[in-house]
Amino acid sequence: MGSVFVSNLVLLVVAALVVVGTLSSLLAARFGAPILLVFLIIGVAAGEGGPGGIHFNDYWATYMVGSAALAVILFDGGLRMRIASMRGAIIPAVGLSTIGVVMTAALVALVAGPLLSLGPLESLLVGAIVASTDAAAVLFLVRAQGLHLGRRVGSVIEIESATNDPAAVFLTVLLVELLTTSAGSPGMAMVFGVLREMVVGAVLGVAGGYAIVALLNRVDLPGGLHPVMVMGIAVLLFAVTSLLHGSGFLAVYLAGLVLGNRPVRAIASITSFLDTVTWLCQIVMFVMLGLLVSPEKILVYALPALGVAAFLILVGRPAAVFLCLAPFRFSLKEKLFISWAGLRGAVSIFLATIPMLAHLPQAEVYFNVAFAVVLVSLILHGWTMATVARRLDVTLSDPAPSIRRFEIDLPGQTEVELVAYPVVTGTPATGQHALPSWARLVMVVRAGQTLTPEAAGPLKVGDYGYVLAPPKRVHQLDRLFRPQEVTPMDDGAAFPFVGEVRLGDLVSFYGLVVPDAELGLTIAEAFSDRSDDHPARGMRIRYGHAVIEVREVVDGRVTWAVLRLEPGRLKRSIAKVRRLFGLQPEGDDDEE
Amino acid sequence: MPLADLLAPEAIFPMLRASSKKQALQELAHHASVLMGRDQREIFETLLQRERLGSTGVGNGIAIPHGKLPGLTKLFGLFARLEKPIDFESLDGAPVDLVFLLLAPEAAGADHLKALARVARMLRDPDVVEKLRANRDAASIHTLLTAASTSNAA
């Protein structure tokens, strides 16, 4: 009887923590606090140092549950990534996730040694533990805050965070091994080790992804079982790859990537299921990590840990980013943002449990330092990321208002997908002939009544529109159902232009300053040229006092753009010219 | 240049009739030609040429057709409220009922752009737009537009 009581008690506590975790999202939204931090704090509060008083120090369980949670989160991350948006970002990202990780680890080791009075290998271990950015945190932050990052910058930090765990995991495991056996030196073995982790992870990941696709399209399961099977395979893939000394994290990310970019049956139910499970994983993982930590022990190492965190954020990460990205064409602002986007999260805490499991003498130091670094990063980065992105001009536009898209499985085929959108005020969907030719309105639900599109006429606010569209293009429909900002973000006029307009024509109309090489190009061509043929909505080019911003891309070409005049900038540049020629006294600006 | 300088009190048309975009542009060109003493056709062609590049419908039921007219000596503005909203091929698909026409000299350069930006900014103010839509008196619309642009310029 006693054990039944205990298990019920455990259930009660776990379930209560999950419920509190979900409710805390309201709190986080109200105060703009990073929600992952809130989960962590709930864990700490429930733990031995907080009012909860739960004594939890099972590093093994943490490692296991944490691995599974991370695997699911990464799989979901891959699933949501469009391969088309990755081109041009892969090589810089992989550079960051290999050379960058090693560099960051080595740099952090330089200060960790003296600060924590550790030996060289031990300080390198501290570096390795905090060297990798956390995919769960990065993906989460970018998506949850609706941050519309420029394609290349967004892809680089996302791919980096998904692929840098192998290097960090391997480095950590290797250093722990070296410290336990206290023999041998790294060197070539290490390079081969990392390489092996990546290759095995990549091969198994891609193969696993295709296997899932084939399985889903061939096997008929009773309703509701597809998502469960997919999640099971993802965790299985993680475990198998890890057992074969490959990077399980890389494998599940790639498997998700393959699955998300192929036509697959039941994909709608899979994505919505994973969406939910990912949330659960985030809550479980962070609450558990919070439970594991003892606040009073963190305080012991607080000062040196803060030193490590400050150095990592302000020196280590930026140095690694600037060096790794030097061969690629990134602007200073982009590099600064990527430096700042080095979020640390569960992976670091989770890597810090490895020395614990190996019973290293200094294990507690690593763990508490890692925890402090993650805490600093969650607070600092989590709170400032959106602001920094906007300040550094790397966002495409203001966070887009979120839209709700309901995806409905159409059994029997994979060519088209049925999606439903609620029609809200201020969306282009209500216009005449709003839908593109490849999408077909099949049903309208208006005031509780189902109508054929013929009977319904154009969509009205309050309707639900049911649209058939090819899965690959479904996300392009979002634009039509997203409320247009009533006040455009910039102060100034914005005029729409079709993509086929020549820049030269705009020069005579608006006095744009266009480089000679682009004078003969159309708007669409200019954007294609400047984006390696991957223009995206919100991308901007500045031509003197005006900016051209992409509004719509169809089949990889800009079809609509808006021209924004910026009188403020215009005024300044005119005043500058006038002063230059002595036409206007200093400070005597126009009335504008 | 304050808006009052380019928008004459006579250049307000609170009840313009037009059933299509082309007809609206024709009507606007006609009224402008009378006020400016220029050829209507020339004005219409100028506006049409600009519309071919992309609609000047900026959304929310507002259009700002504009262009450069050779031989013009100063900026010319004209405001019309359409009796019935018409499709103007705006990006947001909303039918247009408020139209601000702006014609500039060939060499206007920055003044042209500044005026354009100012008109667009003023017509983005929901308060101003709401008042414009509620008003059918030319004189008070003129006051509204010129006053709004001054307060907006601050």
XYZ file of C-alpha atoms in Angstrom:
746
model
C 0.000 0.000 0.000
C 2.797 2.353 0.869
C 4.240 2.317 -2.630
C 0.824 2.979 -4.146
C 0.507 5.999 -1.910
C 3.938 7.228 -2.907
C 3.289 6.874 -6.603
C 0.011 8.711 -6.285
C 1.799 11.426 -4.400
C 4.459 11.675 -7.100
C 1.750 11.853 -9.721
C 0.034 14.601 -7.833
C 3.190 16.662 -7.557
C 4.235 16.160 -11.177
C 0.799 16.927 -12.545
C 0.444 19.958 -10.293
C 3.785 21.284 -11.520
C 2.726 20.846 -15.146
C -0.547 22.652 -14.479
C 1.243 25.473 -12.669
C 3.703 25.601 -15.564
C 0.968 26.056 -18.140
C -0.828 28.659 -16.051
C 2.417 30.538 -15.573
C 2.419 31.319 -19.273
C -0.275 33.895 -18.517
C 2.018 35.469 -15.978
C 4.914 35.419 -18.404
C 2.807 37.073 -21.085
C 1.670 39.769 -18.687
C 5.178 40.727 -17.619
C 6.953 39.910 -20.834
C 9.210 37.570 -18.911
C 10.903 34.770 -20.801
C 8.605 31.826 -20.218
C 11.411 29.264 -20.008
C 12.799 31.235 -17.093
C 9.405 31.095 -15.433
C 9.347 27.304 -15.774
C 12.803 27.116 -14.278
C 11.804 29.321 -11.359
C 8.763 27.161 -10.688
C 11.099 24.188 -10.478
C 13.441 26.004 -8.105
C 10.516 27.131 -5.942
C 9.169 23.618 -5.728
C 12.615 22.258 -4.924
C 14.535 21.798 -1.698
C 15.570 25.427 -1.418
C 12.115 26.848 -2.073
C 8.732 26.650 -0.386
C 7.987 23.337 -2.156
C 10.771 21.569 -0.305
C 10.882 18.647 -2.730
C 14.193 16.863 -2.490
C 15.177 15.761 -5.969
C 18.722 14.906 -6.932
C 18.383 12.151 -9.445
C 20.868 13.177 -12.117
C 20.314 9.967 -14.015
C 16.553 10.557 -14.352
C 17.250 14.155 -15.314
C 19.645 13.055 -18.007
C 17.197 10.543 -19.398
C 14.053 12.670 -19.334
C 16.049 15.666 -20.522
C 17.420 13.721 -23.512
C 13.976 12.589 -24.556
C 12.530 16.081 -24.146
C 15.350 17.662 -26.125
C 14.990 15.064 -28.844
C 11.310 15.886 -29.249
C 11.945 19.644 -29.180
C 14.658 19.376 -31.825
C 12.545 17.077 -33.971
C 9.749 19.610 -33.859
C 12.231 22.365 -34.720
C 13.346 20.479 -37.826
C 9.773 19.803 -38.791
C 8.994 23.492 -38.894
C 12.070 24.565 -40.825
C 11.659 25.123 -44.573
C 14.584 23.728 -46.520
C 14.212 26.522 -49.063
C 15.073 29.084 -46.418
C 18.281 27.296 -45.428
C 20.363 27.841 -48.544
C 23.349 30.073 -48.006
C 23.071 29.657 -44.247
C 24.226 26.079 -43.814
C 27.961 26.524 -44.218
C 28.290 29.535 -41.900
C 26.037 27.808 -39.382
C 28.018 24.585 -39.441
C 31.219 26.594 -39.067
C 29.754 28.168 -35.966
C 28.560 24.880 -34.572
C 31.936 23.166 -34.894
C 34.865 25.580 -34.925
C 32.749 28.132 -33.090
C 31.952 25.741 -30.251
C 35.578 24.696 -29.801
C 36.704 28.327 -29.882
C 34.094 29.418 -27.404
C 35.002 26.562 -25.100
C 38.702 27.417 -25.291
C 38.099 31.128 -24.688
C 35.825 30.468 -21.726
C 38.446 28.095 -20.325
C 40.895 31.010 -20.217
C 38.820 32.832 -17.596
C 37.167 29.830 -15.970
C 40.558 28.501 -14.843
C 41.618 31.481 -12.743
C 38.075 32.358 -11.600
C 37.218 28.884 -10.327
C 40.821 27.811 -9.663
C 40.598 24.803 -11.943
C 43.227 22.989 -13.985
C 43.431 23.375 -17.774
C 41.358 20.310 -18.652
C 38.811 21.126 -16.008
C 38.413 24.708 -17.181
C 38.070 23.455 -20.721
C 35.252 21.244 -19.476
C 33.479 24.312 -18.078
C 33.927 25.912 -21.489
C 32.569 22.868 -23.308
C 29.516 22.700 -21.092
C 28.482 26.268 -21.778
C 29.769 26.464 -25.360
C 26.733 25.391 -27.312
C 23.686 27.525 -27.901
C 20.451 25.888 -26.955
C 18.166 24.924 -29.802
C 15.100 24.665 -27.630
C 15.636 28.170 -26.302
C 16.593 29.707 -29.652
C 13.763 28.124 -31.621
C 11.390 28.977 -28.881
C 12.430 32.565 -28.579
C 12.358 33.233 -32.295
C 8.987 31.577 -32.798
C 7.226 32.544 -29.604
C 8.111 36.201 -29.919
C 7.024 36.228 -33.534
C 10.413 37.604 -34.439
C 10.624 37.941 -38.206
C 14.329 37.619 -38.675
C 15.995 38.151 -41.995
C 16.260 34.860 -43.805
C 19.997 34.332 -43.528
C 20.366 35.529 -39.957
C 17.344 33.564 -38.785
C 18.472 30.407 -40.524
C 22.039 30.707 -39.267
C 21.118 30.937 -35.594
C 18.511 28.240 -35.954
C 20.724 25.757 -37.797
C 23.641 26.586 -35.558
C 21.672 25.886 -32.427
C 20.357 22.634 -33.843
C 23.742 21.380 -35.002
C 26.140 22.560 -32.325
C 25.092 20.129 -29.665
C 27.115 17.260 -31.171
C 30.340 19.198 -30.834
C 29.553 20.277 -27.290
C 28.315 16.848 -26.218
C 31.314 15.170 -27.685
C 33.738 17.657 -26.196
C 32.125 17.259 -22.800
C 32.070 13.472 -22.885
C 35.659 13.364 -24.073
C 36.889 15.747 -21.379
C 34.994 13.829 -18.716
C 36.646 10.631 -19.927
C 40.054 12.261 -19.900
C 39.478 13.557 -16.381
C 38.263 10.211 -15.036
C 41.102 8.199 -16.541
C 43.546 11.111 -16.243
C 45.569 9.822 -19.151
C 46.138 10.475 -22.829
C 45.804 13.729 -24.666
C 43.088 14.929 -27.027
C 44.254 16.019 -30.461
C 43.384 13.984 -33.517
C 41.158 11.596 -31.619
C 38.980 14.524 -30.730
C 38.644 15.796 -34.279
C 37.738 12.330 -35.492
C 35.326 11.923 -32.635
C 33.414 15.072 -33.466
C 33.428 14.157 -37.132
C 32.082 10.723 -36.357
C 29.328 12.123 -34.146
C 28.239 14.413 -36.936
C 28.468 11.947 -39.801
C 26.673 9.141 -37.978
C 24.062 11.601 -36.727
C 23.524 13.094 -40.173
C 23.281 9.770 -42.002
C 20.931 8.171 -39.509
C 18.891 11.343 -39.230
C 18.257 11.691 -42.946
C 17.640 7.959 -43.330
C 15.284 8.038 -40.357
C 13.420 10.978 -41.811
C 12.834 9.187 -45.099
C 11.828 6.061 -43.218
C 9.180 8.006 -41.319
C 7.896 9.515 -44.586
C 7.666 6.100 -46.236
C 6.021 4.566 -43.211
C 3.428 7.303 -42.915
C 2.520 7.154 -46.584
C 2.278 3.368 -46.714
C 0.894 2.245 -43.398
C -2.708 2.801 -42.467
C -3.056 3.289 -38.764
C -6.221 3.852 -36.815
C -6.914 7.541 -36.402
C -4.796 9.376 -33.890
C -1.898 6.930 -33.903
C 0.239 8.601 -36.586
C 1.607 11.345 -34.359
C 2.317 8.886 -31.573
C 4.235 6.634 -33.933
C 6.224 9.576 -35.299
C 7.195 10.762 -31.844
C 8.132 7.236 -30.860
C 10.368 6.889 -33.900
C 11.982 10.251 -33.194
C 12.986 9.238 -29.678
C 14.003 5.796 -30.961
C 16.190 7.432 -33.578
C 17.773 9.575 -30.907
C 18.565 6.563 -28.741
C 19.863 4.365 -31.570
C 22.071 7.138 -32.947
C 23.483 7.927 -29.534
C 24.227 4.245 -28.911
C 26.121 4.151 -32.208
C 28.225 7.143 -31.091
C 26.430 9.513 -33.381
C 24.824 12.766 -32.394
C 21.247 11.954 -31.541
C 20.347 15.641 -31.441
C 21.546 16.192 -34.987
C 19.768 13.027 -36.126
C 16.346 13.988 -34.790
C 16.642 17.532 -36.146
C 17.455 16.231 -39.615
C 14.729 13.608 -39.459
C 12.248 16.337 -38.596
C 13.602 18.455 -41.422
C 13.109 15.662 -43.960
C 9.626 14.896 -42.699
C 8.545 18.526 -42.683
C 9.647 19.114 -46.252
C 8.086 16.090 -47.945
C 4.490 15.474 -48.825
C 3.189 13.273 -46.058
C -0.200 12.096 -44.976
C -1.562 13.193 -41.636
C 1.101 15.894 -41.379
C -1.460 18.286 -39.931
C -2.248 16.091 -36.968
C 1.457 15.385 -36.471
C 2.462 19.026 -36.329
C -0.348 19.987 -34.008
C 0.406 17.030 -31.755
C 4.098 17.871 -31.654
C 3.280 21.466 -30.929
C 1.559 20.348 -27.754
C 4.172 17.773 -26.825
C 6.960 20.301 -27.340
C 5.335 22.584 -24.812
C 5.038 19.710 -22.372
C 8.702 18.848 -22.934
C 9.794 22.424 -22.293
C 7.810 22.533 -19.065
C 8.979 19.138 -17.848
C 12.588 19.791 -18.716
C 12.918 23.227 -17.186
C 10.868 22.450 -14.086
C 12.977 19.360 -13.557
C 16.226 21.245 -13.981
C 14.919 23.818 -11.533
C 14.115 21.068 -9.038
C 17.561 19.590 -9.416
C 19.422 22.701 -8.476
C 20.031 23.914 -4.950
C 19.918 27.684 -4.810
C 22.278 27.948 -1.849
C 24.931 26.015 -3.758
C 24.563 28.299 -6.727
C 25.153 31.258 -4.470
C 28.497 29.763 -3.424
C 29.700 29.945 -7.003
C 27.654 32.980 -7.963
C 30.489 35.454 -8.377
C 32.888 33.382 -10.474
C 29.919 32.025 -12.420
C 28.767 35.540 -13.235
C 32.289 36.290 -14.409
C 32.191 33.269 -16.710
C 28.750 34.266 -18.003
C 29.788 37.866 -18.647
C 32.923 36.776 -20.447
C 31.042 34.216 -22.503
C 28.339 36.645 -23.563
C 30.464 39.720 -24.102
C 33.765 38.281 -25.347
C 33.770 34.546 -26.023
C 30.683 34.235 -28.172
C 31.224 37.457 -30.170
C 34.855 36.534 -30.847
C 33.851 33.086 -32.103
C 31.022 34.506 -34.215
C 33.113 37.240 -35.817
C 35.933 34.837 -36.641
C 33.705 32.045 -37.962
C 31.610 34.396 -40.068
C 34.538 36.416 -41.406
C 34.686 34.502 -44.722
C 30.986 35.127 -45.354
C 29.236 38.318 -46.251
C 27.515 39.326 -43.052
C 27.097 42.922 -42.028
C 28.422 44.163 -38.710
C 24.895 44.415 -37.354
C 24.097 40.862 -38.391
C 27.239 39.567 -36.708
C 26.423 41.529 -33.577
C 22.958 40.055 -33.506
C 24.177 36.498 -34.060
C 26.630 37.085 -31.216
C 23.803 38.177 -28.982
C 21.581 35.302 -30.090
C 23.805 32.795 -28.286
C 21.189 31.577 -25.889
C 22.205 29.011 -23.358
C 19.555 26.670 -22.105
C 18.739 23.201 -20.995
C 21.533 21.618 -23.048
C 24.196 23.233 -20.908
C 22.629 22.202 -17.602
C 22.058 18.835 -19.054
C 25.704 18.513 -20.168
C 26.680 19.495 -16.653
C 24.958 16.390 -15.298
C 27.462 14.237 -17.218
C 30.361 15.032 -14.822
C 27.921 14.361 -11.986
C 27.103 10.937 -13.403
C 30.817 10.270 -13.843
C 31.431 11.302 -10.206
C 34.086 13.819 -11.087
C 35.482 15.556 -8.004
C 34.557 19.051 -9.183
C 31.190 17.982 -10.588
C 29.247 20.328 -8.373
C 31.247 23.295 -9.618
C 30.448 22.551 -13.248
C 26.814 22.019 -12.546
C 26.269 25.166 -10.545
C 28.329 27.331 -12.870
C 26.399 25.998 -15.860
C 23.153 26.677 -14.119
C 24.143 30.243 -13.294
C 25.289 30.885 -16.861
C 21.999 29.566 -18.225
C 20.063 31.666 -15.759
C 21.928 34.812 -16.809
C 21.401 33.996 -20.473
C 17.704 33.266 -20.058
C 17.146 36.510 -18.238
C 19.416 38.734 -20.304
C 18.906 37.289 -23.776
C 15.328 36.231 -23.212
C 14.304 39.671 -22.182
C 16.254 41.686 -24.705
C 16.346 39.569 -27.866
C 13.391 41.207 -29.608
C 14.577 44.718 -28.751
C 18.120 44.004 -29.848
C 16.890 42.483 -33.104
C 14.901 45.590 -33.845
C 17.685 47.960 -32.832
C 20.168 46.163 -35.013
C 17.713 46.208 -37.897
C 17.795 42.456 -38.488
C 14.054 41.922 -38.206
C 12.132 41.982 -41.420
C 9.201 43.771 -39.957
C 7.488 44.173 -36.656
C 6.363 40.915 -35.120
C 3.512 39.732 -37.256
C 0.208 39.367 -35.512
C -0.296 35.661 -35.083
C -2.918 34.015 -37.195
C -4.797 30.825 -36.610
C -4.669 28.212 -39.305
C -6.564 24.968 -38.879
C -5.202 22.108 -40.879
C -7.511 19.285 -41.765
C -6.288 15.936 -43.016
C -7.598 14.782 -46.341
C -7.065 11.028 -46.247
C -6.253 9.282 -49.488
C -3.861 11.770 -51.053
C -0.981 14.131 -50.348
C -1.353 16.622 -53.189
C -3.568 19.162 -51.513
C -4.284 20.119 -47.970
C -7.455 21.560 -46.523
C -6.948 24.492 -44.215
C -9.399 26.755 -42.472
C -8.834 30.315 -41.348
C -10.997 32.592 -39.270
C -11.506 35.844 -41.162
C -10.651 38.784 -38.948
C -10.879 42.518 -39.502
C -8.345 44.160 -41.735
C -7.195 41.141 -43.735
C -6.735 41.078 -47.505
C -8.879 37.913 -47.637
C -12.057 39.957 -47.677
C -11.186 41.595 -50.998
C -12.536 40.525 -54.383
C -10.523 37.682 -55.955
C -8.248 37.637 -52.946
C -7.194 34.007 -53.337
C -4.307 33.099 -55.636
C -4.989 30.793 -58.561
C -3.477 27.708 -56.908
C -5.786 27.933 -53.910
C -9.465 27.068 -54.004
C -12.101 28.203 -51.561
C -14.313 25.169 -50.990
C -16.551 26.170 -48.126
C -17.489 29.131 -46.003
C -18.890 28.880 -42.512
C -20.843 32.022 -41.760
C -22.872 32.556 -38.601
C -23.033 28.838 -37.941
C -24.137 28.014 -41.489
C -22.076 26.107 -44.017
C -22.175 27.766 -47.412
C -20.702 26.970 -50.797
C -18.296 29.663 -51.992
C -20.777 30.548 -54.751
C -23.537 31.150 -52.240
C -21.248 32.989 -49.839
C -19.614 35.421 -52.243
C -16.485 37.202 -50.940
C -15.356 36.337 -47.415
C -16.647 38.515 -44.625
C -15.257 39.268 -41.205
C -16.356 36.569 -38.781
C -16.412 33.822 -41.436
C -14.323 30.712 -41.470
C -12.848 30.137 -44.910
C -11.948 26.572 -45.929
C -9.281 26.535 -48.603
C -7.704 23.721 -50.612
C -4.049 24.343 -51.425
C -0.865 22.397 -52.170
C 0.899 21.695 -48.846
C 4.033 23.496 -50.002
C 2.167 26.727 -50.565
C -0.208 26.647 -47.657
C 1.934 28.977 -45.589
C 1.681 31.584 -48.351
C -2.024 31.801 -47.596
C -1.244 33.098 -44.130
C -0.569 36.518 -45.594
C -4.155 36.828 -46.781
C -5.597 36.095 -43.385
C -3.185 38.180 -41.348
C -4.466 41.581 -40.293
C -2.501 44.253 -42.115
C -0.928 46.728 -39.809
C -3.238 49.730 -39.849
C -0.315 52.041 -39.348
C 2.745 50.939 -41.266
C 5.794 50.755 -39.063
C 7.717 53.593 -40.611
C 6.776 57.180 -40.619
C 6.214 57.954 -44.245
C 4.343 57.075 -47.354
C 4.164 53.536 -48.686
C 3.134 52.822 -52.256
C 2.647 49.337 -53.660
C 4.439 48.259 -56.813
C 4.327 45.060 -58.808
C 7.607 43.168 -58.943
C 8.040 43.765 -62.674
C 8.531 47.512 -62.299
C 12.000 48.681 -63.341
C 14.027 50.452 -60.711
C 15.028 52.978 -63.360
C 11.375 54.088 -63.666
C 11.191 54.694 -59.945
C 14.308 56.799 -60.085
C 12.645 59.388 -62.303
C 9.497 59.382 -60.191
C 10.926 59.386 -56.726
C 14.568 60.317 -57.115
C 15.800 57.013 -55.700
C 19.517 56.529 -55.421
C 20.023 53.253 -57.293
C 23.447 51.768 -58.086
C 24.137 51.817 -61.839
C 24.293 48.038 -61.964
C 20.709 47.789 -60.751
C 19.173 50.565 -62.859
C 18.044 48.167 -65.555
C 16.687 45.570 -63.146
C 13.117 45.088 -62.049
C 12.249 45.120 -58.357
C 11.906 41.332 -58.450
C 15.329 40.914 -60.059
C 17.025 43.224 -57.589
C 15.658 41.266 -54.641
C 16.536 37.930 -56.233
C 20.079 39.177 -56.814
C 20.520 40.389 -53.290
C 19.068 37.315 -51.600
C 20.673 34.436 -53.527
C 17.338 33.942 -55.289
C 15.466 33.626 -52.046
C 13.571 36.813 -51.437
C 11.185 36.768 -48.486
C 8.336 38.921 -47.355
C 9.591 41.890 -45.398
C 13.066 41.985 -46.968
C 14.167 45.551 -47.636
C 16.557 47.408 -49.877
C 17.370 51.026 -49.194
C 17.864 53.352 -52.141
C 18.760 56.721 -50.699
C 15.827 58.191 -48.831
C 13.406 55.446 -49.788
C 13.130 51.787 -48.947
C 11.597 49.069 -51.069
C 10.101 46.305 -48.985
C 8.848 42.936 -50.205
C 5.180 42.314 -49.628
C 4.576 39.094 -51.514
C 6.711 36.356 -52.963
C 5.273 33.721 -55.277
C 7.462 30.893 -56.538
C 10.612 32.581 -55.337
C 9.958 35.862 -57.109
C 8.810 39.145 -55.681
C 5.344 39.916 -57.005
C 4.485 42.873 -54.790
C 6.662 45.383 -53.012
C 6.015 48.665 -51.325
C 8.069 51.809 -51.659
C 8.419 53.733 -48.429
C 9.480 57.333 -48.449
C 11.242 58.403 -45.319
C 10.851 62.121 -44.982
C 12.897 62.157 -41.792
C 15.887 60.681 -43.538
C 15.195 62.820 -46.575
C 15.105 65.932 -44.465
C 18.383 65.061 -42.827
C 20.125 64.323 -46.092
C 18.795 67.502 -47.693
C 19.852 69.548 -44.724
C 23.273 67.935 -44.950
C 23.623 68.801 -48.617
C 22.414 72.341 -48.044
C 24.889 72.846 -45.242
C 27.604 71.395 -47.385
C 26.965 74.075 -49.986
C 26.397 76.763 -47.398
C 22.756 77.143 -48.367
C 21.371 76.581 -44.927
C 22.745 77.670 -41.576
C 23.444 74.998 -38.980
C 20.370 73.859 -37.076
C 17.911 75.708 -39.264
C 16.052 72.652 -40.447
C 12.939 72.682 -42.487
C 9.577 72.662 -40.758
C 9.283 68.920 -41.337
C 5.794 73.731 -47.886
C 2.609 73.764 -45.790
C -0.272 71.876 -47.335
C -2.330 75.081 -47.488
C 0.086 76.360 -50.159
C -0.574 73.533 -52.566
C -4.203 72.762 -51.790
C -6.504 75.580 -52.831
C -9.930 75.874 -51.143
C -11.509 75.359 -54.601
C -9.642 72.081 -55.039
C -11.903 70.131 -52.680
C -14.574 67.886 -54.184
C -16.667 66.313 -51.440
C -19.016 64.332 -53.698
C -17.150 63.097 -56.738
C -18.996 60.590 -58.906
C -17.067 57.750 -60.489
C -17.826 54.104 -61.060
C -14.335 52.852 -61.848
C -10.743 53.693 -61.206
C -10.256 54.947 -64.744
C -13.310 57.148 -64.525
C -12.172 58.525 -61.186
C -8.799 59.443 -62.652
C -10.550 61.086 -65.591
C -12.771 63.102 -63.274
C -9.785 64.143 -61.179
C -7.855 65.130 -64.301
C -10.825 67.112 -65.516
C -11.198 69.115 -62.303
C -7.453 69.622 -62.044
C -7.266 70.839 -65.642
C -9.946 73.420 -64.980
C -8.198 74.719 -61.885
C -4.742 74.689 -63.436
C -5.682 75.777 -66.934
C -3.920 72.761 -68.408
C -4.858 70.057 -70.844
C -6.995 67.388 -69.188
C -5.578 64.637 -71.375
C -2.024 65.394 -70.392
C -2.881 65.179 -66.701
C -4.833 61.980 -67.186
C -1.936 60.369 -69.097
C 0.512 61.379 -66.364
C -1.642 59.763 -63.688
C -2.275 56.677 -65.760
C 1.424 56.244 -66.464
C 2.098 56.190 -62.748
C -0.762 53.780 -62.022
C 0.723 51.356 -64.546
C 3.722 50.872 -62.259
C 1.485 50.003 -59.338
C -1.648 51.310 -57.742
C -1.419 54.479 -55.698
C -4.090 53.034 -53.452
C -2.229 52.966 -50.155
C -4.859 51.014 -48.253
C -7.680 51.743 -45.864
C -9.762 53.233 -48.666
C -7.241 55.925 -49.525
C -5.500 56.654 -52.810
C -2.855 59.253 -53.568
C -2.502 59.416 -57.362
C 0.482 61.526 -58.275
C 2.883 62.349 -61.032
C 5.163 64.955 -62.543
C 3.793 67.398 -65.064
C 6.234 69.244 -67.353
C 5.976 73.006 -67.220
C 4.281 73.130 -63.865
C 5.655 75.864 -61.630
C 4.471 74.698 -58.226
C 2.990 71.670 -56.527
C -0.697 71.195 -57.114
C -3.012 69.283 -54.813
C -6.647 68.269 -55.106
C -8.792 66.327 -52.686
C -11.894 64.366 -53.568
C -14.277 62.251 -51.583
C -15.983 59.724 -53.813
C -19.707 59.380 -53.549
C -19.355 55.613 -53.815
C -16.142 53.709 -52.941
C -14.514 52.106 -55.994
C -11.947 49.389 -56.526
C -8.552 51.037 -56.916
C -6.409 47.870 -57.099
C -5.026 48.706 -53.661
C -2.820 46.132 -52.020
C -5.297 45.578 -49.202
C -8.192 45.265 -51.640
C -10.257 47.856 -49.797
C -12.405 50.047 -52.074
C -11.220 53.648 -52.180
C -13.330 56.659 -51.273
C -10.734 59.281 -50.311
C -8.430 60.525 -53.045
C -5.658 63.066 -52.807
C -4.214 64.045 -56.165
C -0.733 65.492 -56.205
C 0.987 66.918 -59.269
C 4.543 68.174 -59.176
C 6.835 70.137 -61.499
C 9.429 68.062 -63.360
C 12.200 69.460 -61.195
C 10.369 69.341 -57.883
C 12.623 66.621 -56.449
C 12.579 66.725 -52.704
C 9.563 69.029 -52.344
C 7.459 66.603 -54.298
C 8.507 63.710 -52.098
C 8.043 65.671 -48.923
C 4.552 66.704 -49.900
C 3.740 63.150 -50.882
C 5.044 61.763 -47.618
C 3.164 64.385 -45.670
C -0.130 63.705 -47.409
C 0.308 59.971 -46.898
C 1.160 60.438 -43.241
C -1.805 62.718 -42.639
C -4.186 60.295 -44.308
C -2.949 57.508 -42.094
C -4.294 59.231 -39.011
C -7.570 57.396 -38.242
C -8.996 60.556 -36.620
C -8.429 62.671 -39.694
C -9.801 59.983 -41.983
C -12.880 59.500 -39.887
C -13.595 63.237 -39.916
C -13.012 63.427 -43.655
C -15.518 60.652 -44.195
C -18.096 62.291 -41.971
C -17.801 65.657 -43.697
C -19.512 66.878 -46.855
C -18.632 70.534 -46.724
C -15.744 71.629 -48.947
C -14.658 74.521 -46.751
C -14.489 72.506 -43.569
C -12.690 69.655 -45.340
C -10.118 72.169 -46.539
C -9.676 73.486 -43.018
C -9.406 69.938 -41.719
C -6.740 68.943 -44.221
C -4.604 72.032 -43.858
C -4.932 72.083 -40.062
C -4.228 68.357 -39.797
C -1.088 68.652 -41.852
C 0.212 71.491 -39.695
C -0.388 69.669 -36.445
C 1.085 66.521 -37.947
C 4.232 68.253 -39.017
C 5.248 69.001 -35.444
